[in-house]
Short mmCIF file of C-alpha atoms in Angstrom, two decimals:
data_model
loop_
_atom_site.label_atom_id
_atom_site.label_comp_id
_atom_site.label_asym_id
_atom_site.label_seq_id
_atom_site.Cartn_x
_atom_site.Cartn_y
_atom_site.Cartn_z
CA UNK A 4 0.00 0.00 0.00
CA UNK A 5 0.94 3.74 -0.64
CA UNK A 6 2.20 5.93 2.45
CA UNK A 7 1.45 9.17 2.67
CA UNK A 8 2.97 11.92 4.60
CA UNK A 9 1.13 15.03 5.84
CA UNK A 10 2.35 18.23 7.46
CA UNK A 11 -0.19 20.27 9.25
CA UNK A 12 0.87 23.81 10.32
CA UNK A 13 -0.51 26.17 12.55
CA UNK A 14 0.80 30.00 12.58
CA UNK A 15 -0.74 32.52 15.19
CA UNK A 16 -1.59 35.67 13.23
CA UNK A 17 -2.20 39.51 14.20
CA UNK A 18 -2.93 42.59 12.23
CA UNK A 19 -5.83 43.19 9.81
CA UNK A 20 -6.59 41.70 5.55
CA UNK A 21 -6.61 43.04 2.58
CA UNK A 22 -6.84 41.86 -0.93
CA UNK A 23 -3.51 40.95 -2.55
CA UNK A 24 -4.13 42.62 -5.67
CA UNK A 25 -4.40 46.29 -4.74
CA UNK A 26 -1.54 45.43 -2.62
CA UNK A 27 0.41 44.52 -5.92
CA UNK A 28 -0.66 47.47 -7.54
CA UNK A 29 -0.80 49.85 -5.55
CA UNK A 30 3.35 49.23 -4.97
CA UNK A 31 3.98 49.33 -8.70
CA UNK A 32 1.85 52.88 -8.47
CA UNK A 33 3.84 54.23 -5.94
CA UNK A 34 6.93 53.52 -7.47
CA UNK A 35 5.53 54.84 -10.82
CA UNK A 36 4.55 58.07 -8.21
CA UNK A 37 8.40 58.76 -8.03
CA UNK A 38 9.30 57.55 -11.32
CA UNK A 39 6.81 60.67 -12.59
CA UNK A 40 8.17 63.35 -9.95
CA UNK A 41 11.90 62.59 -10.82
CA UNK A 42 10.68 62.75 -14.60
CA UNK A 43 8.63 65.84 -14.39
CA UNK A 44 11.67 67.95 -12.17
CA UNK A 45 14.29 67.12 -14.66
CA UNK A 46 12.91 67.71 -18.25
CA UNK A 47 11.23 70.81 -16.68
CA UNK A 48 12.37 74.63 -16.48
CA UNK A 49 13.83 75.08 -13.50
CA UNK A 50 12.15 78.56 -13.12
CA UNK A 51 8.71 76.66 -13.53
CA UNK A 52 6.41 76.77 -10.00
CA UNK A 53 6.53 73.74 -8.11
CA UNK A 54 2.74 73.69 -8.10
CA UNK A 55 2.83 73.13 -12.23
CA UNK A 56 5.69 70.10 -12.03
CA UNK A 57 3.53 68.83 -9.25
CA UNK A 58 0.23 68.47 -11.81
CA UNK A 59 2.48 67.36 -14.64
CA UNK A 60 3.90 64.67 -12.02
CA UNK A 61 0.68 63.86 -11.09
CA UNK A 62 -1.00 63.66 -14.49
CA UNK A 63 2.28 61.11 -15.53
CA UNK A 64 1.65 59.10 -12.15
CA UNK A 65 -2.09 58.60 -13.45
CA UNK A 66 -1.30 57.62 -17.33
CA UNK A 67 1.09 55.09 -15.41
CA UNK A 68 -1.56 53.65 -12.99
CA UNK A 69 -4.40 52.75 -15.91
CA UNK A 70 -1.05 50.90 -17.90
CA UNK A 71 -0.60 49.08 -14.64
CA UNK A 72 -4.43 48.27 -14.20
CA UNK A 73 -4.07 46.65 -17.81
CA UNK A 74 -1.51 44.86 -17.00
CA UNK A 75 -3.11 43.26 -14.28
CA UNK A 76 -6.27 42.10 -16.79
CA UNK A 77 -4.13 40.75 -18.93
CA UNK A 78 -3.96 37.81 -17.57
CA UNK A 79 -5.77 35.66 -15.15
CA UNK A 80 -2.84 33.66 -14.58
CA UNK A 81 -1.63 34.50 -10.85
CA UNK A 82 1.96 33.45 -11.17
CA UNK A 83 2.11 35.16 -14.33
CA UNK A 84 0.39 38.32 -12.78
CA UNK A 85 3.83 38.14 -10.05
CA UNK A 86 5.76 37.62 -12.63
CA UNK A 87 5.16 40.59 -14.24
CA UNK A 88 4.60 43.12 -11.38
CA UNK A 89 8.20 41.53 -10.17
CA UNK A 90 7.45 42.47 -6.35
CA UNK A 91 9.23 39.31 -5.02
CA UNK A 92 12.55 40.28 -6.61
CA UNK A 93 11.75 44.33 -5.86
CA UNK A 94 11.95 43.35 -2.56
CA UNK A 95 14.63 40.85 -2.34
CA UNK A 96 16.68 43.40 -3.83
CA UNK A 97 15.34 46.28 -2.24
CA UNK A 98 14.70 48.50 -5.09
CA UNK A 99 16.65 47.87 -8.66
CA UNK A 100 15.82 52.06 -9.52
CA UNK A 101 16.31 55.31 -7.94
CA UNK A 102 12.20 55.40 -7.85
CA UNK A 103 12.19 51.74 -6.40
CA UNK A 104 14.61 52.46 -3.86
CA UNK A 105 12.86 55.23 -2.97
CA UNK A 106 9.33 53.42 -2.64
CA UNK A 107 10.81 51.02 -0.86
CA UNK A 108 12.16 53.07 1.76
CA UNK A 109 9.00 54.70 2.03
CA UNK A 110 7.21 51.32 3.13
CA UNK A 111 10.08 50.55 4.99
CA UNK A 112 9.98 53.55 7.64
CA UNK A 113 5.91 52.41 8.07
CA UNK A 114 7.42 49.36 9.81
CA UNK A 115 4.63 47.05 8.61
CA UNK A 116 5.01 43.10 7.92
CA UNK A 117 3.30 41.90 4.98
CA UNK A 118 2.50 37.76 4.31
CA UNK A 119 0.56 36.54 1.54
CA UNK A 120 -2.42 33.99 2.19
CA UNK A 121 -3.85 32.07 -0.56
CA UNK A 122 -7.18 30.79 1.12
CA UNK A 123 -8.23 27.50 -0.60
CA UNK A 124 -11.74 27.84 -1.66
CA UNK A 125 -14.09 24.54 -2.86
CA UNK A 126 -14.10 23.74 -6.57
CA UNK A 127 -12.30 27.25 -7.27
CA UNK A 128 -8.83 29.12 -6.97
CA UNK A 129 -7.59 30.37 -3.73
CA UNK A 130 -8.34 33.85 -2.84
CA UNK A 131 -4.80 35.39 -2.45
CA UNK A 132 -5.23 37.83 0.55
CA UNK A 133 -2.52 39.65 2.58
CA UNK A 134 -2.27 39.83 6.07
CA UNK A 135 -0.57 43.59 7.25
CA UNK A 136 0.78 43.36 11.06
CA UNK A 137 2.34 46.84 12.76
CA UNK A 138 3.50 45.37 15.91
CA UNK A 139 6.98 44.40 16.14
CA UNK A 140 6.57 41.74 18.73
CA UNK A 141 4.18 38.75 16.85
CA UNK A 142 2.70 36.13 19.31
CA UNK A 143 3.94 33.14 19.51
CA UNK A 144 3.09 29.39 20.07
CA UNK A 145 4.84 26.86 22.86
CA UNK A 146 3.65 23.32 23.28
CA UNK A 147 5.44 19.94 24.38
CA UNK A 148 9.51 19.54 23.13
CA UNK A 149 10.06 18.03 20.13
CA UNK A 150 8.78 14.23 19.53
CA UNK A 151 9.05 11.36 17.39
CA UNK A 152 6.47 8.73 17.90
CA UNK A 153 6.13 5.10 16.29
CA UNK A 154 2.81 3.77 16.71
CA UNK A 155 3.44 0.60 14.85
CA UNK A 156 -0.36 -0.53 15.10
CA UNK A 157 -0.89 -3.74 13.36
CA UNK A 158 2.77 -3.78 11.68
CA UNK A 159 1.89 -0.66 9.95
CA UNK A 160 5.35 1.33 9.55
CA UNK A 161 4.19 4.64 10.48
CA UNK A 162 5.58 7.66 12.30
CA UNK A 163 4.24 11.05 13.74
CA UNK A 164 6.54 14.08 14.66
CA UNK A 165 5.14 17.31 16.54
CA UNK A 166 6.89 20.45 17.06
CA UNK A 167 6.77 24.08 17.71
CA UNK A 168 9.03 26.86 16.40
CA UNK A 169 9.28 30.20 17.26
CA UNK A 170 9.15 33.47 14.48
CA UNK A 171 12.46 33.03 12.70
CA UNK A 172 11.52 36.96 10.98
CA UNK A 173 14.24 39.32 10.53
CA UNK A 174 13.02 42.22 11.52
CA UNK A 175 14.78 44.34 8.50
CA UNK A 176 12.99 46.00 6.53
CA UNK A 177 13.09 44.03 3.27
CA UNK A 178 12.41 41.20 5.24
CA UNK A 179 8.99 42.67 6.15
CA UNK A 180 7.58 43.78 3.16
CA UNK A 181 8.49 40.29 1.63
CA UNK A 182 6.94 38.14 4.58
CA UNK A 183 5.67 34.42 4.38
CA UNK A 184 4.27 32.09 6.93
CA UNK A 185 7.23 30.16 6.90
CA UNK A 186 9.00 32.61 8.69
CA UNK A 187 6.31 32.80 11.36
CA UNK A 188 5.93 30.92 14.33
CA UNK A 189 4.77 27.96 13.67
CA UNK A 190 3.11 24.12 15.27
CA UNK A 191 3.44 21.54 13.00
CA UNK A 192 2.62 18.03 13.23
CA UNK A 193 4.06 15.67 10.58
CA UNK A 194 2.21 11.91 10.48
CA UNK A 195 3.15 9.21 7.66
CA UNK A 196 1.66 5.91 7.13
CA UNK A 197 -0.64 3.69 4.72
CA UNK A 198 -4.35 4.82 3.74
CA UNK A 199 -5.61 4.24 7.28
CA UNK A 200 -6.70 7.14 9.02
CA UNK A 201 -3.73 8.33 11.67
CA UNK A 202 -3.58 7.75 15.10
CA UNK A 203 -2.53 11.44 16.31
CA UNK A 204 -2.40 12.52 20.05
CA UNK A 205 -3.88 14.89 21.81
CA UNK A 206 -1.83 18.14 22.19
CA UNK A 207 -1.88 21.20 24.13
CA UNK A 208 -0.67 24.12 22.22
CA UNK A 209 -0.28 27.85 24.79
CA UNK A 210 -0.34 31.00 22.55
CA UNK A 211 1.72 33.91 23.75
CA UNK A 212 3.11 36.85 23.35
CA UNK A 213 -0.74 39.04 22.46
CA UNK A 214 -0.62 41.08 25.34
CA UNK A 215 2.66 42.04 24.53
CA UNK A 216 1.76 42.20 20.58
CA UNK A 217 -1.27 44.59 21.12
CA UNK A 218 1.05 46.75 22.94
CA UNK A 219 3.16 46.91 20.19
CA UNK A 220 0.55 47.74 17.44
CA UNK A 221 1.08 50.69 15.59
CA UNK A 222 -2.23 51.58 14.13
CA UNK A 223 -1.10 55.03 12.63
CA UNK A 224 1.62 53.16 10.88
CA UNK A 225 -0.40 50.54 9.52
CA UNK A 226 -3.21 53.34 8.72
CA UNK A 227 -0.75 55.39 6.69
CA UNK A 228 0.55 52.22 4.72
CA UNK A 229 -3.29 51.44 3.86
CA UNK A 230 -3.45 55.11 2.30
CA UNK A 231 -0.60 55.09 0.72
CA UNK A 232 -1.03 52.09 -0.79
CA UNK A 233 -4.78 52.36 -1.64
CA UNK A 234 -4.92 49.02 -0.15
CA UNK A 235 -8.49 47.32 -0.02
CA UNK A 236 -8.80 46.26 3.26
CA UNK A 237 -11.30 42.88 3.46
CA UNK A 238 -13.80 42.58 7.12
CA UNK A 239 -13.70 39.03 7.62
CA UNK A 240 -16.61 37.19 8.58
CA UNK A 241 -18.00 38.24 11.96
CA UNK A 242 -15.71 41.13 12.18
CA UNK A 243 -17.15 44.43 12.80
CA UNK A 244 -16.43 48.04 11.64
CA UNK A 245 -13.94 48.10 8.24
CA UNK A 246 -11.52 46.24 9.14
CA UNK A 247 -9.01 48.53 10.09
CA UNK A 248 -8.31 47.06 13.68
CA UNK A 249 -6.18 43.64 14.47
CA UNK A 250 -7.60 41.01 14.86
CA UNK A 251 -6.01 37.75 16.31
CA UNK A 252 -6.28 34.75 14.03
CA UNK A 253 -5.08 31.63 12.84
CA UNK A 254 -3.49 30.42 9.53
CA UNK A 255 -4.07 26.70 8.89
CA UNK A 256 -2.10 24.46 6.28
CA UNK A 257 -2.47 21.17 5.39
CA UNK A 258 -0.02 19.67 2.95
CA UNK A 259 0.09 16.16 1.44
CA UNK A 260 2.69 14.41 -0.69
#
């Protein structure tokens, strides 16, 4: 018979959701922001007002954003659509451009951690959110040390392994605007064996570190990074008001091979 193996992890999450897409573009917007005011202060006069380079900036910045928004529906393809807005390299590089750098540093000073969530949906594509946190302490999970257990029911070669590790983040800025759950702190439990449904124990799992996180929050900072983005922030279900406020929650992934 076929074994299986199957990784569950739990991450502790807390900040507020927004849709991944007007996260994608509104970075490429901002960088095309300071791509137009860099443009529009060198080809013009240099006795010209500021107020008239500002509206010539300002008219470039919006021809910019409507080639962007095509670009985005010109494919449905959500790799592709990465591919082409390039914001995993942007930000492994931090900033290939004098108008990247500069956006980046912008979103850097806001001190705001970004992760991106595909949420599986039934019979359909995930819905790629992203989760923004402002606090720089994140909680945190503890449980029981490390473990290896061999059932060995009825000669069945199987194995379960449970552990808990703490946020492995950075804490630079590049390493917050380019944030997955990996990084976070995580429980995992990893169980292999045949198509017989696994024996797993029962655990107990303590989550830390919220007092410590909502003391931490910086709502301003997450506030200004919304606006300056044009981020579309997403009320979950149950969750009153717009959004804007942290929530504490839970990010659940199974994996089988």
């Amino acid at each position: 018979m076929p074994v299986t193996t199957t990784k569950i992890d739990l991450h502790p999450l807390y900040g507020i959701i927004a849709t991944q897409k007007s996260y994608l573009i509104g970075i490429r917007c901002l960088i095309a922001t300071h791509h137009a005011q860099m443009m529009a202060s060198r080809i013009m006069p240099p006795y010209f007002p500021d107020e008239l380079v500002s509206t010539v900036a300002d008219r470039l910045a919006d021809f910019a954003e409507l080639q962007i928004r095509s670009l985005w529906d010109a494919t449905t393809d959500w790799d592709d659509r990465l591919l082409k807005f390039g914001i995993a390299q942007l930000a492994k590089v931090g900033g290939r451009t004098p108008a990247e750098r500069a956006a980046m540093a912008q979103l850097e000073n806001l001190n705001v951690a970004v992760i991106s969530i595909p949420i599986s949906k039934c019979a359909d594509r995930p819905a790629h959110w992203i989760h923004l946190s402002a606090a720089d302490i994140r909680p945190q999970f503890y449980t029981n040390k490390p473990s290896t257990r061999h059932p060995g029911t009825r000669g069945v070669v199987s194995w379960l392994r449970a552990y808990c590790c703490l946020d492995t983040g950075t804490g630079s800025g590049r390493d917050r605007l380019d944030f997955v759950p990996e990084k976070l702190a995580v429980d995992c439990i990893v169980f292999q064996r045949d198509w017989e449904p696994p024996s797993v124990p029962v655990r107990l799992v303590q989550f830390d570190g919220l007092e410590e996180a909502t003391k931490a929050w910086k709502q301003d900072d997450v506030e200004k990074f919304v606006a300056l983005l044009k981020i579309r922030v997403v009320a979950t279900a149950g969750e009153k008001g717009d959004g804007m406020l942290p929530k504490i929650r839970l990010l659940h992934v199974i994996k089988g091979e």
